mmCIF file of C-alpha atoms and ligand atoms in Angstrom:
data_model
loop_
_atom_site.group_PDB
_atom_site.id
_atom_site.type_symbol
_atom_site.label_atom_id
_atom_site.label_comp_id
_atom_site.label_asym_id
_atom_site.label_seq_id
_atom_site.Cartn_x
_atom_site.Cartn_y
_atom_site.Cartn_z
ATOM 1 C CA UNK A 1166 23.230 7.335 26.286
ATOM 2 C CA UNK A 1167 20.714 6.672 29.014
ATOM 3 C CA UNK A 1168 18.028 9.301 29.399
ATOM 4 C CA UNK A 1169 16.105 8.270 32.642
ATOM 5 C CA UNK A 1170 13.404 5.450 33.081
ATOM 6 C CA UNK A 1171 10.012 5.127 34.478
ATOM 7 C CA UNK A 1172 8.499 2.143 36.066
ATOM 8 C CA UNK A 1173 4.935 0.465 35.393
ATOM 9 C CA UNK A 1174 4.169 -2.566 37.338
ATOM 10 C CA UNK A 1175 7.108 -4.974 37.197
ATOM 11 C CA UNK A 1176 8.303 -3.232 33.985
ATOM 12 C CA UNK A 1177 10.984 -0.571 33.931
ATOM 13 C CA UNK A 1178 11.041 1.424 30.651
ATOM 14 C CA UNK A 1179 14.642 3.110 29.695
ATOM 15 C CA UNK A 1180 14.932 6.056 27.423
ATOM 16 C CA UNK A 1181 18.175 5.544 25.175
ATOM 17 C CA UNK A 1182 19.182 8.618 23.163
ATOM 18 C CA UNK A 1183 20.893 7.633 19.804
ATOM 19 C CA UNK A 1184 21.285 11.209 18.980
ATOM 20 C CA UNK A 1185 20.367 14.779 19.402
ATOM 21 C CA UNK A 1186 20.969 17.632 17.048
ATOM 22 C CA UNK A 1187 19.515 20.227 14.448
ATOM 23 C CA UNK A 1188 16.951 18.775 12.147
ATOM 24 C CA UNK A 1189 18.302 19.335 8.596
ATOM 25 C CA UNK A 1190 15.321 21.623 7.463
ATOM 26 C CA UNK A 1191 14.210 24.797 8.912
ATOM 27 C CA UNK A 1192 11.346 24.714 11.530
ATOM 28 C CA UNK A 1193 8.938 26.376 8.950
ATOM 29 C CA UNK A 1194 9.578 23.477 6.521
ATOM 30 C CA UNK A 1195 9.410 20.716 8.986
ATOM 31 C CA UNK A 1196 5.991 21.936 10.219
ATOM 32 C CA UNK A 1197 4.511 23.931 7.464
ATOM 33 C CA UNK A 1198 1.030 24.344 9.094
ATOM 34 C CA UNK A 1199 2.093 26.074 12.165
ATOM 35 C CA UNK A 1200 1.095 29.655 11.795
ATOM 36 C CA UNK A 1201 4.090 31.888 12.067
ATOM 37 C CA UNK A 1202 2.826 33.969 15.095
ATOM 38 C CA UNK A 1203 2.346 30.994 17.148
ATOM 39 C CA UNK A 1204 6.140 30.175 17.144
ATOM 40 C CA UNK A 1205 7.259 32.654 19.610
ATOM 41 C CA UNK A 1206 4.822 31.138 22.164
ATOM 42 C CA UNK A 1207 5.980 27.643 21.705
ATOM 43 C CA UNK A 1208 9.590 28.709 22.000
ATOM 44 C CA UNK A 1209 8.727 30.360 25.205
ATOM 45 C CA UNK A 1210 7.042 27.294 26.515
ATOM 46 C CA UNK A 1211 9.290 24.802 25.129
ATOM 47 C CA UNK A 1212 12.727 26.209 25.097
ATOM 48 C CA UNK A 1213 14.647 22.934 24.689
ATOM 49 C CA UNK A 1214 12.926 21.962 21.706
ATOM 50 C CA UNK A 1215 14.491 24.627 19.694
ATOM 51 C CA UNK A 1216 18.271 25.488 18.926
ATOM 52 C CA UNK A 1217 17.517 29.045 17.729
ATOM 53 C CA UNK A 1218 14.252 30.942 16.449
ATOM 54 C CA UNK A 1219 14.451 28.803 13.179
ATOM 55 C CA UNK A 1220 15.863 25.594 14.087
ATOM 56 C CA UNK A 1221 14.199 22.326 15.823
ATOM 57 C CA UNK A 1222 16.427 20.687 18.177
ATOM 58 C CA UNK A 1223 15.358 16.996 17.651
ATOM 59 C CA UNK A 1224 16.293 13.835 19.570
ATOM 60 C CA UNK A 1225 16.060 10.286 18.433
ATOM 61 C CA UNK A 1226 15.017 8.039 21.312
ATOM 62 C CA UNK A 1227 14.723 4.248 21.534
ATOM 63 C CA UNK A 1228 12.953 2.676 24.352
ATOM 64 C CA UNK A 1229 14.055 -0.535 26.410
ATOM 65 C CA UNK A 1230 11.395 -2.195 28.276
ATOM 66 C CA UNK A 1231 12.711 -4.751 31.053
ATOM 67 C CA UNK A 1232 10.671 -7.089 32.890
ATOM 68 C CA UNK A 1233 11.950 -10.033 35.252
ATOM 69 C CA UNK A 1234 12.117 -12.334 31.884
ATOM 70 C CA UNK A 1235 11.597 -10.126 28.992
ATOM 71 C CA UNK A 1236 13.917 -7.497 27.343
ATOM 72 C CA UNK A 1237 12.125 -5.469 24.432
ATOM 73 C CA UNK A 1238 13.739 -2.643 22.432
ATOM 74 C CA UNK A 1239 11.354 -0.149 20.617
ATOM 75 C CA UNK A 1240 12.997 1.069 17.485
ATOM 76 C CA UNK A 1241 16.854 1.226 16.826
ATOM 77 C CA UNK A 1242 17.585 4.809 15.977
ATOM 78 C CA UNK A 1243 19.544 6.304 13.268
ATOM 79 C CA UNK A 1244 22.413 4.040 13.605
ATOM 80 C CA UNK A 1245 25.929 4.571 12.163
ATOM 81 C CA UNK A 1246 24.321 7.108 9.515
ATOM 82 C CA UNK A 1247 24.055 9.512 12.553
ATOM 83 C CA UNK A 1248 27.701 10.232 12.759
ATOM 84 C CA UNK A 1249 27.566 11.931 9.345
ATOM 85 C CA UNK A 1250 24.841 14.321 10.238
ATOM 86 C CA UNK A 1251 26.029 17.762 10.591
ATOM 87 C CA UNK A 1252 24.992 19.685 13.775
ATOM 88 C CA UNK A 1253 24.763 16.594 16.065
ATOM 89 C CA UNK A 1254 25.440 17.343 19.600
ATOM 90 C CA UNK A 1255 25.694 13.829 21.164
ATOM 91 C CA UNK A 1256 26.382 10.762 19.493
ATOM 92 C CA UNK A 1257 27.268 8.097 21.921
ATOM 93 C CA UNK A 1258 24.369 6.186 20.245
ATOM 94 C CA UNK A 1259 22.057 3.495 21.318
ATOM 95 C CA UNK A 1260 24.722 0.815 21.860
ATOM 96 C CA UNK A 1261 26.339 2.735 24.624
ATOM 97 C CA UNK A 1262 22.944 3.438 26.205
ATOM 98 C CA UNK A 1263 22.168 -0.192 26.235
ATOM 99 C CA UNK A 1264 25.563 -0.878 27.788
ATOM 100 C CA UNK A 1265 24.658 1.923 30.533
ATOM 101 C CA UNK A 1266 21.284 0.107 31.106
ATOM 102 C CA UNK A 1267 23.497 -3.306 31.718
ATOM 103 C CA UNK A 1268 21.993 -5.018 28.681
ATOM 104 C CA UNK A 1269 23.963 -6.853 25.992
ATOM 105 C CA UNK A 1270 22.408 -6.957 22.345
ATOM 106 C CA UNK A 1271 21.989 -10.821 22.420
ATOM 107 C CA UNK A 1272 19.843 -10.266 25.793
ATOM 108 C CA UNK A 1273 17.143 -8.498 23.764
ATOM 109 C CA UNK A 1274 14.303 -10.874 22.751
ATOM 110 C CA UNK A 1275 12.006 -8.835 20.732
ATOM 111 C CA UNK A 1276 12.445 -5.515 18.653
ATOM 112 C CA UNK A 1277 9.365 -3.531 17.722
ATOM 113 C CA UNK A 1278 9.646 -0.964 15.123
ATOM 114 C CA UNK A 1279 6.868 1.866 15.504
ATOM 115 C CA UNK A 1280 7.578 2.502 11.751
ATOM 116 C CA UNK A 1281 10.277 2.162 9.161
ATOM 117 C CA UNK A 1282 11.651 5.634 8.487
ATOM 118 C CA UNK A 1283 15.702 5.663 8.451
ATOM 119 C CA UNK A 1284 16.099 7.202 11.900
ATOM 120 C CA UNK A 1285 14.068 4.160 13.679
ATOM 121 C CA UNK A 1286 15.963 1.449 12.100
ATOM 122 C CA UNK A 1287 19.378 1.975 12.054
ATOM 123 C CA UNK A 1288 21.249 -0.250 14.368
ATOM 124 C CA UNK A 1289 19.858 -3.529 13.194
ATOM 125 C CA UNK A 1290 22.841 -4.509 10.895
ATOM 126 C CA UNK A 1291 25.571 -1.971 11.525
ATOM 127 C CA UNK A 1292 28.386 -4.176 10.279
ATOM 128 C CA UNK A 1293 27.392 -7.057 7.890
ATOM 129 C CA UNK A 1294 23.799 -6.800 6.495
ATOM 130 C CA UNK A 1295 23.370 -10.793 7.116
ATOM 131 C CA UNK A 1296 24.224 -10.471 10.745
ATOM 132 C CA UNK A 1297 21.493 -8.891 12.986
ATOM 133 C CA UNK A 1298 22.864 -6.806 15.858
ATOM 134 C CA UNK A 1299 20.105 -8.105 17.980
ATOM 135 C CA UNK A 1300 20.560 -11.625 16.782
ATOM 136 C CA UNK A 1301 18.414 -13.507 19.288
ATOM 137 C CA UNK A 1302 15.662 -11.085 18.798
ATOM 138 C CA UNK A 1303 12.292 -11.276 16.649
ATOM 139 C CA UNK A 1304 11.879 -8.076 14.837
ATOM 140 C CA UNK A 1305 8.270 -7.090 14.648
ATOM 141 C CA UNK A 1306 7.375 -4.976 11.544
ATOM 142 C CA UNK A 1307 3.911 -3.860 10.205
ATOM 143 C CA UNK A 1308 3.289 -5.476 6.962
ATOM 144 C CA UNK A 1309 1.841 -1.808 5.399
ATOM 145 C CA UNK A 1310 5.247 -0.287 6.068
ATOM 146 C CA UNK A 1311 6.963 -3.511 4.612
ATOM 147 C CA UNK A 1312 4.996 -2.820 1.569
ATOM 148 C CA UNK A 1313 5.530 1.059 1.234
ATOM 149 C CA UNK A 1314 8.988 1.154 2.081
ATOM 150 C CA UNK A 1315 10.060 -1.813 -0.097
ATOM 151 C CA UNK A 1316 8.790 0.141 -3.413
ATOM 152 C CA UNK A 1317 9.551 3.693 -2.070
ATOM 153 C CA UNK A 1318 11.194 6.325 -4.414
ATOM 154 C CA UNK A 1319 12.653 8.438 -1.775
ATOM 155 C CA UNK A 1320 16.488 7.119 -1.787
ATOM 156 C CA UNK A 1321 17.307 8.025 1.850
ATOM 157 C CA UNK A 1322 14.369 5.807 3.301
ATOM 158 C CA UNK A 1323 14.633 3.257 0.535
ATOM 159 C CA UNK A 1324 18.245 2.593 0.965
ATOM 160 C CA UNK A 1325 17.965 2.404 4.877
ATOM 161 C CA UNK A 1326 15.219 -0.305 4.219
ATOM 162 C CA UNK A 1327 17.081 -2.174 1.951
ATOM 163 C CA UNK A 1328 20.175 -1.989 4.127
ATOM 164 C CA UNK A 1329 18.674 -2.336 7.685
ATOM 165 C CA UNK A 1330 15.268 -4.088 7.199
ATOM 166 C CA UNK A 1331 15.175 -6.392 4.188
ATOM 167 C CA UNK A 1332 17.931 -8.502 5.466
ATOM 168 C CA UNK A 1333 16.045 -9.474 8.505
ATOM 169 C CA UNK A 1334 13.824 -11.842 6.348
ATOM 170 C CA UNK A 1335 16.535 -14.140 5.177
ATOM 171 C CA UNK A 1336 18.229 -13.975 8.632
ATOM 172 C CA UNK A 1337 14.873 -15.570 9.899
ATOM 173 C CA UNK A 1338 14.222 -12.921 12.511
ATOM 174 C CA UNK A 1339 11.496 -11.070 10.966
ATOM 175 C CA UNK A 1340 7.874 -10.971 12.196
ATOM 176 C CA UNK A 1341 5.425 -9.165 9.939
ATOM 177 C CA UNK A 1342 2.157 -8.368 11.585
ATOM 178 C CA UNK A 1343 -1.159 -6.742 10.264
ATOM 179 C CA UNK A 1344 -2.856 -5.584 13.388
ATOM 180 C CA UNK A 1345 -2.392 -5.348 17.084
ATOM 181 C CA UNK A 1346 -0.143 -7.789 18.942
ATOM 182 C CA UNK A 1347 0.142 -8.599 22.627
ATOM 183 C CA UNK A 1348 3.727 -9.116 23.572
ATOM 184 C CA UNK A 1349 2.946 -10.171 27.121
ATOM 185 C CA UNK A 1350 0.215 -9.389 29.431
ATOM 186 C CA UNK A 1351 -0.151 -5.640 29.693
ATOM 187 C CA UNK A 1352 2.101 -4.986 26.763
ATOM 188 C CA UNK A 1353 0.810 -4.695 23.416
ATOM 189 C CA UNK A 1354 1.664 -3.135 20.120
ATOM 190 C CA UNK A 1355 -1.194 -1.102 18.511
ATOM 191 C CA UNK A 1356 -1.635 0.257 14.975
ATOM 192 C CA UNK A 1357 -1.867 4.079 14.951
ATOM 193 C CA UNK A 1358 -1.394 4.916 11.240
ATOM 194 C CA UNK A 1359 -1.002 8.121 9.397
ATOM 195 C CA UNK A 1360 2.860 9.187 9.932
ATOM 196 C CA UNK A 1361 3.202 6.071 7.869
ATOM 197 C CA UNK A 1362 0.600 3.501 6.876
ATOM 198 C CA UNK A 1363 1.784 0.969 9.266
ATOM 199 C CA UNK A 1364 2.758 3.343 12.222
ATOM 200 C CA UNK A 1365 2.388 1.585 15.618
ATOM 201 C CA UNK A 1366 2.599 2.635 19.121
ATOM 202 C CA UNK A 1367 3.374 0.281 22.188
ATOM 203 C CA UNK A 1368 1.108 0.356 25.289
ATOM 204 C CA UNK A 1369 2.266 -0.767 28.729
ATOM 205 C CA UNK A 1370 -0.289 -1.109 31.374
ATOM 206 C CA UNK A 1371 -0.416 -2.164 34.950
ATOM 207 C CA UNK A 1372 -3.659 -1.402 36.950
ATOM 208 C CA UNK A 1373 -4.425 2.282 36.394
ATOM 209 C CA UNK A 1374 -0.712 3.205 35.037
ATOM 210 C CA UNK A 1375 -0.008 3.310 31.518
ATOM 211 C CA UNK A 1376 3.116 4.200 29.396
ATOM 212 C CA UNK A 1377 2.636 4.699 25.769
ATOM 213 C CA UNK A 1378 5.647 4.518 23.533
ATOM 214 C CA UNK A 1379 4.192 6.872 20.849
ATOM 215 C CA UNK A 1380 6.738 6.730 18.313
ATOM 216 C CA UNK A 1381 6.285 9.495 15.776
ATOM 217 C CA UNK A 1382 2.424 10.264 16.193
ATOM 218 C CA UNK A 1383 3.671 13.650 17.196
ATOM 219 C CA UNK A 1384 7.183 14.786 16.657
ATOM 220 C CA UNK A 1385 7.444 18.410 18.328
ATOM 221 C CA UNK A 1386 5.421 19.719 21.196
ATOM 222 C CA UNK A 1387 3.935 22.556 19.210
ATOM 223 C CA UNK A 1388 2.059 20.005 17.289
ATOM 224 C CA UNK A 1389 -0.048 19.036 20.416
ATOM 225 C CA UNK A 1390 -1.961 22.205 20.062
ATOM 226 C CA UNK A 1391 -3.737 21.227 16.727
ATOM 227 C CA UNK A 1392 -3.956 17.441 15.423
ATOM 228 C CA UNK A 1393 -3.804 18.528 11.779
ATOM 229 C CA UNK A 1394 -0.352 20.223 12.033
ATOM 230 C CA UNK A 1395 1.749 17.910 9.899
ATOM 231 C CA UNK A 1396 5.448 17.134 10.232
ATOM 232 C CA UNK A 1397 7.233 16.875 6.674
ATOM 233 C CA UNK A 1398 7.488 13.182 7.342
ATOM 234 C CA UNK A 1399 3.671 12.511 7.860
ATOM 235 C CA UNK A 1400 2.327 10.198 4.750
ATOM 236 C CA UNK A 1401 -1.141 10.622 5.494
ATOM 237 C CA UNK A 1402 -2.190 13.789 7.254
ATOM 238 C CA UNK A 1403 -5.884 12.991 7.819
ATOM 239 C CA UNK A 1404 -4.932 9.493 9.215
ATOM 240 C CA UNK A 1405 -2.399 11.074 11.523
ATOM 241 C CA UNK A 1406 -4.796 13.678 12.924
ATOM 242 C CA UNK A 1407 -7.336 10.878 13.477
ATOM 243 C CA UNK A 1408 -4.731 8.741 15.180
ATOM 244 C CA UNK A 1409 -3.721 11.553 17.345
ATOM 245 C CA UNK A 1410 -7.218 12.371 18.372
ATOM 246 C CA UNK A 1411 -7.996 8.734 19.304
ATOM 247 C CA UNK A 1412 -4.870 8.296 21.456
ATOM 248 C CA UNK A 1413 -4.838 11.355 23.249
ATOM 249 C CA UNK A 1414 -8.717 11.214 23.803
ATOM 250 C CA UNK A 1415 -8.344 7.610 25.061
ATOM 251 C CA UNK A 1416 -5.223 8.470 27.312
ATOM 252 C CA UNK A 1417 -5.901 9.212 31.053
ATOM 253 C CA UNK A 1418 -4.428 11.847 33.139
ATOM 254 C CA UNK A 1419 -1.796 9.267 34.398
ATOM 255 C CA UNK A 1420 -0.887 8.188 30.947
ATOM 256 C CA UNK A 1421 2.887 8.828 30.441
ATOM 257 C CA UNK A 1422 3.771 9.357 26.698
ATOM 258 C CA UNK A 1423 7.231 8.538 25.180
ATOM 259 C CA UNK A 1424 7.540 10.239 21.972
ATOM 260 C CA UNK A 1425 10.642 9.417 19.879
ATOM 261 C CA UNK A 1426 11.795 12.994 18.925
ATOM 262 C CA UNK A 1427 10.864 15.168 21.881
ATOM 263 C CA UNK A 1428 13.422 16.822 24.180
ATOM 264 C CA UNK A 1429 12.121 14.959 27.145
ATOM 265 C CA UNK A 1430 11.635 11.284 26.683
ATOM 266 C CA UNK A 1431 8.619 11.011 29.275
ATOM 267 C CA UNK A 1432 5.755 13.332 29.970
ATOM 268 C CA UNK A 1433 2.078 13.771 30.232
ATOM 269 C CA UNK A 1434 -0.301 15.433 27.495
ATOM 270 C CA UNK A 1435 -2.473 17.672 29.288
ATOM 271 C CA UNK A 1436 -5.654 19.522 28.111
ATOM 272 C CA UNK A 1437 -5.243 23.420 28.455
ATOM 273 C CA UNK A 1438 -8.397 24.904 26.938
ATOM 274 C CA UNK A 1439 -9.170 23.429 23.548
ATOM 275 C CA UNK A 1440 -5.591 22.350 23.233
ATOM 276 C CA UNK A 1441 -3.018 19.631 24.443
ATOM 277 C CA UNK A 1442 0.084 20.803 26.116
ATOM 278 C CA UNK A 1443 3.265 18.852 26.940
ATOM 279 C CA UNK A 1444 4.347 18.391 30.582
ATOM 280 C CA UNK A 1445 7.512 16.531 31.074
ATOM 281 C CA UNK A 1446 7.879 13.772 33.939
ATOM 282 C CA UNK A 1447 10.311 15.495 36.504
HETATM 283 ZN ZN1 ZN B 1077 17.454 12.654 24.030
HETATM 284 ZN ZN1 ZN B 1078 9.243 8.958 11.210
#
């Protein structure tokens, strides 16, 4: 479903919610570094990011960027797998959101993956692995993630890679990159490693305005308080903290962040004392 949009220059960025529901492990397993006594304050501040005292209410957002002549999709959600996950609140999915935005799959010219976790690559080949859903799009993947995920032991992510990413190569729609890539003037894919080794963000700028599609740089607003607080999916905790410090340090007051898993798809990251806090765009 469509979750609102923001404009920057002549681009409009739509948030498309693939699913929202309870994260399968408890809050403390998902974010093991957050001290127990901190949670009540975060629950007061960000009530919509919790189902109850011990459960993270997680969204899975994809972002669609439209300009007069480009249609770019960032991440493709959990896909059909989402309908088998217990506790899911909404499951209209990415295809319904695209329809609401007036976009057909064949209109998409570029798909960018912030990283290759199973919940970001789900709608690539929903029916037949030889037939990409976004058939006319080049699919941009960081080569570090391609290398790691093609040899991963973890069955959930490995199976998703083999089913949804590997077939893009023989289909002729895969573009592996090893560093930054400018998609069009003002729109660039930028490495922000840590959550995965090939994790990337997408920066959209026009004059002083910036929207940063930040993928899984941070997954819960509570993590903004301390850059070293990991989420269980983070592959390299030190590199993740470095990427967070760099990106939040570089961002201006006007920068709008669009994280994949927050309850609100767009917001500012503001300094409050020594800590950052999340302030959603109304
Ligand atoms: Zn959502
Ligand atoms: Zn992830």
